[in-house]
Amino acid sequence: MQTQIDEILAAINSYEAQNKEQLEGFKTAYTGKKGVLTELFDQMKTLPADQRKDFGQRVNQLKEAAQLKLKTLTEQIENAQLANVSKPHDLTLPTIPATYGAIHPLTHTRERIVQIFERMGFNLSDGPEVEDDWHNFTALNFPPNHPARDMQDTFFITKGTANDIALRTHTSSVQVRVMESQRPPMRTISIGRVYRNEAISARAHCIFHQVEGFYIDKNVGFKDLKDTLYHFAKEMFGKETKIRLRPSYFPFTEPSAELDISCFICGGKGCNVCKYSGWVEIGGCGMIDPNVMKSSNIDPDQYTGFAFGMGIERITMLRYQIKDLRLFTENDVRFLKQFDGTL
Ligand code: PHE
């Protein structure tokens, strides 16, 4: 018992506190409600009467020592703080350099896209990222067994119901939402995140961004689509840019095309970005299928429209010659810092 008390006394006397946390540590260990002293006083109650007096005296001495130490430590820390505060500032020291954030390159591209389309009379629409089967697939004329509905492509939240819930696989879902809630003429773009169950690599990611645009009015033709995309390409990539439309297939457009732009890096001569073809693909487009119009009660005999969809990452990679898609989501400051210029 005696040795135990001696050891505690030694520990108290040699305790050092440099800061408030360590001071608190002392209180918790010794003088606090759950500290060693409380424990010893509790022990005293269990001792036979003849030992109690002697033991009590020693514990009291220990208590006094602890209280004295606590006072000393508190004063020490307060003095140290005061000394710090009253130290005059050295005004000749250099300042800590201010670091500024940078706008993410995808945000740059998005803002530029919005700017270009707004000048052509397109407004902005938004829709949810968690979407139902109707808006992501069915209303867009996807047949029930279309491979895009497969688990391999789509992240489902609930599956097996009449109207499955999934993460939207494209921003075309917003096209349906706008068509349901507004009447032609309509000219709008929607930009946002889309999700596809793909293995992450330098060229593919399970999360990326798209811009979808569409225009529905009387007498909207394929030429309007071509002119719109041509104007966009020139504004985005430079006056010399040409576009090329290759026949393709989408359930929601007929006819459909893949949109290529002439490679502005090599000027069409051939380089590793365009894989020596002179062209790079940036999206898909076409005339809105009459079935899609009908699903939103828009009369396809009265109205026609075009739609297009493009990848924001793809455009950004071309714009800044970024070779790896993963850089966009890694948030490496050294990467982001390179984009702190203006639009
Ligand atoms: N939604 C299509 C995709 O994700 C792109 C597209 C949009 C194609 C509009 C045609 C018209 O690939």
CSV table of C-alpha atoms and ligand atoms in Angstrom, one decimal:
chain,number,residue,atom,x,y,z
A,1,MET,CA,0.0,0.0,0.0
A,2,GLN,CA,2.8,2.4,1.0
A,3,THR,CA,4.8,1.7,-2.2
A,4,GLN,CA,1.7,2.3,-4.3
A,5,ILE,CA,1.2,5.7,-2.7
A,6,ASP,CA,4.9,6.5,-3.1
A,7,GLU,CA,4.8,5.6,-6.7
A,8,ILE,CA,1.7,7.9,-7.3
A,9,LEU,CA,3.5,10.7,-5.4
A,10,ALA,CA,6.5,10.3,-7.6
A,11,ALA,CA,4.4,10.4,-10.8
A,12,ILE,CA,2.6,13.5,-9.5
A,13,ASN,CA,5.8,15.3,-8.8
A,14,SER,CA,7.4,14.5,-12.1
A,15,TYR,CA,4.3,15.3,-14.2
A,16,GLU,CA,4.9,18.0,-16.8
A,17,ALA,CA,2.3,19.9,-18.8
A,18,GLN,CA,3.1,22.0,-21.8
A,19,ASN,CA,-0.4,22.8,-22.8
A,20,LYS,CA,-4.1,22.8,-21.6
A,21,GLU,CA,-4.7,19.3,-22.9
A,22,GLN,CA,-1.9,18.0,-20.8
A,23,LEU,CA,-3.2,19.9,-17.8
A,24,GLU,CA,-6.6,18.4,-18.3
A,25,GLY,CA,-4.8,15.0,-18.4
A,26,PHE,CA,-3.4,15.6,-15.0
A,27,LYS,CA,-6.8,16.5,-13.6
A,28,THR,CA,-8.4,13.3,-15.1
A,29,ALA,CA,-5.6,11.1,-13.8
A,30,TYR,CA,-5.3,12.5,-10.2
A,31,THR,CA,-7.6,15.2,-8.9
A,32,GLY,CA,-10.7,14.6,-11.0
A,33,LYS,CA,-13.8,12.7,-9.9
A,34,LYS,CA,-12.7,9.5,-11.5
A,35,GLY,CA,-9.0,10.1,-10.6
A,36,VAL,CA,-6.7,8.0,-8.4
A,37,LEU,CA,-7.4,10.1,-5.3
A,38,THR,CA,-11.1,9.3,-5.4
A,39,GLU,CA,-10.2,5.7,-5.8
A,40,LEU,CA,-7.9,5.7,-2.8
A,41,PHE,CA,-10.5,7.4,-0.6
A,42,ASP,CA,-13.0,4.7,-1.7
A,43,GLN,CA,-10.4,2.0,-0.7
A,44,MET,CA,-10.0,3.6,2.7
A,45,LYS,CA,-13.7,2.8,3.6
A,46,THR,CA,-13.0,-0.9,3.1
A,47,LEU,CA,-10.0,-1.0,5.5
A,48,PRO,CA,-10.1,-2.3,9.1
A,49,ALA,CA,-10.5,0.6,11.5
A,50,ASP,CA,-7.0,0.3,12.9
A,51,GLN,CA,-5.4,0.9,9.5
A,52,ARG,CA,-7.8,3.5,8.3
A,53,LYS,CA,-6.2,6.5,10.2
A,54,ASP,CA,-2.7,5.9,9.0
A,55,PHE,CA,-3.8,5.3,5.4
A,56,GLY,CA,-6.1,8.3,5.5
A,57,GLN,CA,-3.2,10.6,6.6
A,58,ARG,CA,-1.1,9.4,3.7
A,59,VAL,CA,-3.8,9.8,1.1
A,60,ASN,CA,-4.4,13.3,2.5
A,61,GLN,CA,-0.8,14.1,2.0
A,62,LEU,CA,-1.0,12.8,-1.5
A,63,LYS,CA,-4.1,15.0,-2.1
A,64,GLU,CA,-2.3,18.1,-0.9
A,65,ALA,CA,0.7,17.3,-3.1
A,66,ALA,CA,-1.6,16.8,-6.1
A,67,GLN,CA,-3.4,20.1,-5.5
A,68,LEU,CA,-0.2,22.0,-5.1
A,69,LYS,CA,1.1,20.5,-8.4
A,70,LEU,CA,-2.1,21.4,-10.2
A,71,LYS,CA,-1.8,25.0,-9.0
A,72,THR,CA,1.8,25.1,-10.2
A,73,LEU,CA,1.0,23.6,-13.6
A,74,THR,CA,-1.9,25.9,-14.1
A,75,GLU,CA,0.2,29.0,-13.3
A,76,GLN,CA,3.0,27.7,-15.6
A,77,ILE,CA,0.7,27.4,-18.5
A,78,GLU,CA,-1.0,30.7,-17.9
A,79,ASN,CA,2.3,32.4,-17.7
A,80,ALA,CA,3.5,30.8,-20.9
A,81,GLN,CA,0.3,32.0,-22.6
A,82,LEU,CA,0.8,35.6,-21.3
A,83,ALA,CA,4.4,35.6,-22.5
A,84,ASN,CA,3.3,34.6,-26.0
A,85,VAL,CA,0.6,37.3,-26.2
A,86,SER,CA,2.8,40.0,-25.0
A,87,LYS,CA,5.6,39.1,-27.4
A,88,PRO,CA,5.7,41.9,-30.0
A,89,HIS,CA,5.1,40.8,-33.6
A,90,ASP,CA,8.0,41.0,-35.9
A,91,LEU,CA,6.7,43.1,-38.7
A,92,THR,CA,9.7,42.3,-40.9
A,93,LEU,CA,8.7,38.6,-41.2
A,94,PRO,CA,7.4,37.6,-44.7
A,95,THR,CA,3.6,36.9,-44.7
A,96,ILE,CA,2.2,33.5,-45.2
A,97,PRO,CA,1.4,33.4,-48.9
A,98,ALA,CA,-2.4,33.4,-49.7
A,99,THR,CA,-3.4,30.4,-51.8
A,100,TYR,CA,-6.3,30.7,-54.1
A,101,GLY,CA,-8.6,27.9,-55.3
A,102,ALA,CA,-9.0,27.2,-59.0
A,103,ILE,CA,-12.1,26.6,-61.0
A,104,HIS,CA,-12.4,22.9,-62.0
A,105,PRO,CA,-11.8,22.4,-65.7
A,106,LEU,CA,-15.2,20.7,-66.1
A,107,THR,CA,-16.8,23.8,-64.6
A,108,HIS,CA,-14.9,25.9,-67.1
A,109,THR,CA,-16.2,23.8,-70.0
A,110,ARG,CA,-19.8,23.7,-68.6
A,111,GLU,CA,-19.9,27.5,-68.3
A,112,ARG,CA,-18.6,27.9,-71.8
A,113,ILE,CA,-21.2,25.5,-73.2
A,114,VAL,CA,-24.0,27.3,-71.4
A,115,GLN,CA,-22.7,30.7,-72.7
A,116,ILE,CA,-22.6,29.4,-76.3
A,117,PHE,CA,-26.1,27.9,-76.2
A,118,GLU,CA,-27.7,30.7,-74.3
A,119,ARG,CA,-26.6,33.0,-77.1
A,120,MET,CA,-28.5,30.8,-79.5
A,121,GLY,CA,-31.6,31.1,-77.5
A,122,PHE,CA,-31.4,27.9,-75.4
A,123,ASN,CA,-32.4,28.1,-71.8
A,124,LEU,CA,-31.2,25.8,-69.0
A,125,SER,CA,-33.2,22.9,-67.5
A,126,ASP,CA,-32.5,20.5,-64.7
A,127,GLY,CA,-33.7,17.1,-63.6
A,128,PRO,CA,-33.0,14.5,-60.9
A,129,GLU,CA,-29.9,12.2,-61.0
A,130,VAL,CA,-32.0,9.4,-59.4
A,131,GLU,CA,-34.4,8.7,-62.1
A,132,ASP,CA,-37.2,6.3,-62.9
A,133,ASP,CA,-37.4,3.9,-65.8
A,134,TRP,CA,-40.0,6.0,-67.6
A,135,HIS,CA,-37.9,9.1,-67.9
A,136,ASN,CA,-34.6,7.4,-68.5
A,137,PHE,CA,-35.7,4.6,-70.9
A,138,THR,CA,-39.4,4.0,-71.7
A,139,ALA,CA,-40.5,7.5,-72.7
A,140,LEU,CA,-37.4,7.7,-74.8
A,141,ASN,CA,-38.5,4.7,-76.9
A,142,PHE,CA,-36.2,2.1,-75.5
A,143,PRO,CA,-37.6,-1.3,-76.2
A,144,PRO,CA,-38.2,-3.4,-73.0
A,145,ASN,CA,-35.1,-5.6,-73.7
A,146,HIS,CA,-32.7,-2.9,-74.8
A,147,PRO,CA,-29.1,-3.7,-73.5
A,148,ALA,CA,-28.7,-0.3,-71.9
A,149,ARG,CA,-31.3,-1.4,-69.3
A,150,ASP,CA,-29.1,-4.2,-68.3
A,151,MET,CA,-27.5,-4.3,-64.9
A,152,GLN,CA,-24.1,-4.2,-66.6
A,153,ASP,CA,-24.8,-0.6,-67.8
A,154,THR,CA,-27.2,0.8,-65.3
A,155,PHE,CA,-26.9,1.3,-61.5
A,156,PHE,CA,-30.3,0.2,-60.3
A,157,ILE,CA,-31.7,1.4,-57.0
A,158,THR,CA,-34.8,-0.8,-57.2
A,159,LYS,CA,-35.3,-3.4,-59.8
A,160,GLY,CA,-38.2,-5.6,-60.8
A,161,THR,CA,-41.0,-3.0,-60.3
A,162,ALA,CA,-43.1,-1.6,-63.1
A,163,ASN,CA,-41.1,1.7,-62.9
A,164,ASP,CA,-37.6,0.8,-61.7
A,165,ILE,CA,-35.5,3.5,-60.0
A,166,ALA,CA,-31.9,3.9,-61.3
A,167,LEU,CA,-29.1,6.5,-61.5
A,168,ARG,CA,-29.7,8.2,-64.8
A,169,THR,CA,-27.5,6.9,-67.6
A,170,HIS,CA,-27.8,10.0,-69.7
A,171,THR,CA,-29.2,13.6,-69.5
A,172,SER,CA,-31.8,12.7,-72.1
A,173,SER,CA,-34.1,12.0,-69.2
A,174,VAL,CA,-34.4,15.8,-68.7
A,175,GLN,CA,-35.6,16.1,-72.2
A,176,VAL,CA,-38.6,14.0,-71.3
A,177,ARG,CA,-39.2,16.0,-68.1
A,178,VAL,CA,-39.2,19.3,-70.0
A,179,MET,CA,-41.5,17.9,-72.8
A,180,GLU,CA,-44.0,16.7,-70.1
A,181,SER,CA,-44.2,20.0,-68.3
A,182,GLN,CA,-43.9,22.5,-71.2
A,183,ARG,CA,-45.3,23.0,-74.6
A,184,PRO,CA,-43.5,23.9,-77.9
A,185,PRO,CA,-41.7,25.9,-79.0
A,186,MET,CA,-39.0,24.6,-76.6
A,187,ARG,CA,-35.2,25.1,-76.9
A,188,THR,CA,-33.3,24.0,-73.9
A,189,ILE,CA,-30.1,22.4,-72.7
A,190,SER,CA,-29.5,20.4,-69.5
A,191,ILE,CA,-26.1,19.6,-68.0
A,192,GLY,CA,-25.3,17.2,-65.3
A,193,ARG,CA,-23.8,14.0,-63.9
A,194,VAL,CA,-24.7,10.7,-65.4
A,195,TYR,CA,-23.8,7.2,-64.2
A,196,ARG,CA,-22.9,4.0,-66.0
A,197,ASN,CA,-21.6,0.8,-64.6
A,198,GLU,CA,-18.2,0.8,-66.3
A,199,ALA,CA,-14.7,-0.1,-65.1
A,200,ILE,CA,-12.7,3.0,-64.3
A,201,SER,CA,-9.8,3.6,-66.7
A,202,ALA,CA,-8.1,6.5,-68.5
A,203,ARG,CA,-10.9,6.6,-71.0
A,204,ALA,CA,-14.0,5.5,-69.1
A,205,HIS,CA,-15.5,6.3,-65.7
A,206,CYS,CA,-18.7,5.3,-63.9
A,207,ILE,CA,-19.5,8.9,-63.3
A,208,PHE,CA,-19.3,11.6,-65.9
A,209,HIS,CA,-21.1,14.6,-67.2
A,210,GLN,CA,-23.2,15.2,-70.3
A,211,VAL,CA,-25.0,18.1,-71.9
A,212,GLU,CA,-28.3,17.3,-73.6
A,213,GLY,CA,-30.0,19.8,-75.9
A,214,PHE,CA,-33.1,19.8,-77.9
A,215,TYR,CA,-35.3,22.1,-79.9
A,216,ILE,CA,-38.9,21.4,-80.8
A,217,ASP,CA,-41.0,23.7,-82.9
A,218,LYS,CA,-42.9,23.8,-86.2
A,219,ASN,CA,-40.6,23.0,-89.2
A,220,VAL,CA,-37.4,22.2,-87.3
A,221,GLY,CA,-35.3,20.3,-89.7
A,222,PHE,CA,-32.0,18.4,-89.9
A,223,LYS,CA,-30.3,21.5,-91.3
A,224,ASP,CA,-31.1,23.3,-88.0
A,225,LEU,CA,-29.4,20.6,-86.1
A,226,LYS,CA,-26.4,20.7,-88.3
A,227,ASP,CA,-26.1,24.5,-88.2
A,228,THR,CA,-26.5,24.5,-84.4
A,229,LEU,CA,-23.8,21.9,-83.8
A,230,TYR,CA,-21.5,23.6,-86.4
A,231,HIS,CA,-21.8,26.9,-84.7
A,232,PHE,CA,-21.2,25.3,-81.3
A,233,ALA,CA,-18.1,23.5,-82.6
A,234,LYS,CA,-16.6,26.7,-84.0
A,235,GLU,CA,-17.3,28.7,-80.8
A,236,MET,CA,-15.9,25.9,-78.6
A,237,PHE,CA,-12.9,24.7,-80.5
A,238,GLY,CA,-12.1,27.6,-82.9
A,239,LYS,CA,-13.3,29.1,-86.1
A,240,GLU,CA,-11.5,26.5,-88.3
A,241,THR,CA,-13.3,23.6,-86.8
A,242,LYS,CA,-15.4,21.4,-89.1
A,243,ILE,CA,-18.1,18.9,-88.1
A,244,ARG,CA,-19.0,15.5,-89.5
A,245,LEU,CA,-22.2,13.6,-88.9
A,246,ARG,CA,-21.9,9.8,-89.2
A,247,PRO,CA,-25.2,7.8,-89.4
A,248,SER,CA,-25.8,6.0,-86.1
A,249,TYR,CA,-28.6,4.6,-84.0
A,250,PHE,CA,-30.4,5.9,-80.8
A,251,PRO,CA,-33.8,4.7,-79.8
A,252,PHE,CA,-35.0,8.3,-79.3
A,253,THR,CA,-33.9,9.9,-82.6
A,254,GLU,CA,-34.5,9.0,-86.2
A,255,PRO,CA,-32.4,9.6,-88.2
A,256,SER,CA,-29.5,9.5,-85.7
A,257,ALA,CA,-25.9,10.5,-86.1
A,258,GLU,CA,-22.6,10.5,-84.3
A,259,LEU,CA,-21.0,14.0,-84.1
A,260,ASP,CA,-17.4,14.3,-84.9
A,261,ILE,CA,-15.3,17.5,-85.0
A,262,SER,CA,-12.2,18.0,-87.1
A,263,CYS,CA,-9.1,17.5,-84.9
A,264,PHE,CA,-8.1,21.0,-84.0
A,265,ILE,CA,-4.8,19.7,-82.5
A,266,CYS,CA,-3.3,18.6,-85.8
A,267,GLY,CA,-5.7,20.5,-88.0
A,268,GLY,CA,-7.0,17.3,-89.6
A,269,LYS,CA,-3.6,16.0,-90.6
A,270,GLY,CA,-3.5,13.2,-88.1
A,271,CYS,CA,-2.1,12.9,-84.6
A,272,ASN,CA,-2.4,10.6,-81.5
A,273,VAL,CA,-5.5,12.5,-80.2
A,274,CYS,CA,-7.6,11.8,-83.3
A,275,LYS,CA,-5.7,8.4,-83.8
A,276,TYR,CA,-4.5,9.7,-87.2
A,277,SER,CA,-8.1,9.9,-88.6
A,278,GLY,CA,-8.3,13.7,-88.4
A,279,TRP,CA,-11.7,13.5,-86.6
A,280,VAL,CA,-12.7,13.1,-83.0
A,281,GLU,CA,-16.2,12.1,-81.7
A,282,ILE,CA,-17.8,14.3,-79.1
A,283,GLY,CA,-21.4,13.1,-79.0
A,284,GLY,CA,-24.6,11.9,-80.6
A,285,CYS,CA,-27.6,13.6,-82.2
A,286,GLY,CA,-30.7,13.2,-84.4
A,287,MET,CA,-34.2,14.2,-85.1
A,288,ILE,CA,-36.5,13.4,-82.1
A,289,ASP,CA,-38.4,10.2,-82.8
A,290,PRO,CA,-42.2,10.7,-83.2
A,291,ASN,CA,-42.8,8.1,-80.5
A,292,VAL,CA,-40.9,10.2,-78.0
A,293,MET,CA,-43.1,13.2,-78.8
A,294,LYS,CA,-46.2,11.1,-78.4
A,295,SER,CA,-45.2,9.8,-75.0
A,296,SER,CA,-45.3,13.5,-73.8
A,297,ASN,CA,-48.5,14.3,-75.7
A,298,ILE,CA,-46.8,16.5,-78.3
A,299,ASP,CA,-48.3,16.0,-81.7
A,300,PRO,CA,-45.5,14.8,-84.1
A,301,ASP,CA,-47.6,15.8,-87.1
A,302,GLN,CA,-47.5,19.3,-86.0
A,303,TYR,CA,-44.1,19.6,-84.4
A,304,THR,CA,-40.6,18.3,-85.2
A,305,GLY,CA,-37.4,18.6,-83.2
A,306,PHE,CA,-33.8,17.7,-82.9
A,307,ALA,CA,-31.7,16.6,-79.9
A,308,PHE,CA,-28.1,16.1,-79.2
A,309,GLY,CA,-26.0,14.9,-76.3
A,310,MET,CA,-22.3,15.4,-75.7
A,311,GLY,CA,-19.7,14.4,-73.1
A,312,ILE,CA,-18.4,17.2,-71.0
A,313,GLU,CA,-15.3,15.2,-70.0
A,314,ARG,CA,-14.6,14.4,-73.6
A,315,ILE,CA,-14.8,18.1,-74.7
A,316,THR,CA,-12.7,19.2,-71.7
A,317,MET,CA,-10.0,16.5,-72.5
A,318,LEU,CA,-9.8,17.8,-76.0
A,319,ARG,CA,-9.8,21.4,-75.0
A,320,TYR,CA,-6.9,21.1,-72.6
A,321,GLN,CA,-5.3,17.9,-74.0
A,322,ILE,CA,-5.9,15.9,-70.8
A,323,LYS,CA,-5.0,12.3,-71.4
A,324,ASP,CA,-6.6,10.6,-68.3
A,325,LEU,CA,-10.2,10.9,-67.3
A,326,ARG,CA,-9.4,9.9,-63.7
A,327,LEU,CA,-7.7,13.2,-63.2
A,328,PHE,CA,-11.1,15.0,-63.1
A,329,THR,CA,-12.1,13.2,-59.9
A,330,GLU,CA,-8.9,12.8,-58.1
A,331,ASN,CA,-8.8,16.4,-56.9
A,332,ASP,CA,-5.0,16.6,-57.1
A,333,VAL,CA,-4.3,20.3,-56.4
A,334,ARG,CA,-1.3,20.2,-58.8
A,335,PHE,CA,-3.7,19.3,-61.6
A,336,LEU,CA,-6.5,21.7,-60.6
A,337,LYS,CA,-4.0,24.6,-60.2
A,338,GLN,CA,-3.3,24.6,-63.9
A,339,PHE,CA,-6.8,25.8,-64.6
A,340,ASP,CA,-7.0,29.0,-62.5
A,341,GLY,CA,-7.2,31.3,-65.6
A,342,THR,CA,-10.5,32.7,-66.7
A,343,LEU,CA,-12.9,31.2,-69.2
B,1,PHE,N1,-28.3,10.2,-74.8
B,1,PHE,C1,-27.3,9.8,-75.8
B,1,PHE,C2,-26.1,9.1,-75.0
B,1,PHE,O1,-26.0,9.2,-73.9
B,1,PHE,C3,-26.8,11.0,-76.6
B,1,PHE,C4,-27.8,11.6,-77.5
B,1,PHE,C5,-28.6,12.6,-77.0
B,1,PHE,C6,-28.0,11.1,-78.7
B,1,PHE,C7,-29.6,13.2,-77.8
B,1,PHE,C8,-29.0,11.7,-79.6
B,1,PHE,C9,-29.8,12.7,-79.1
B,1,PHE,O2,-25.2,8.6,-75.6
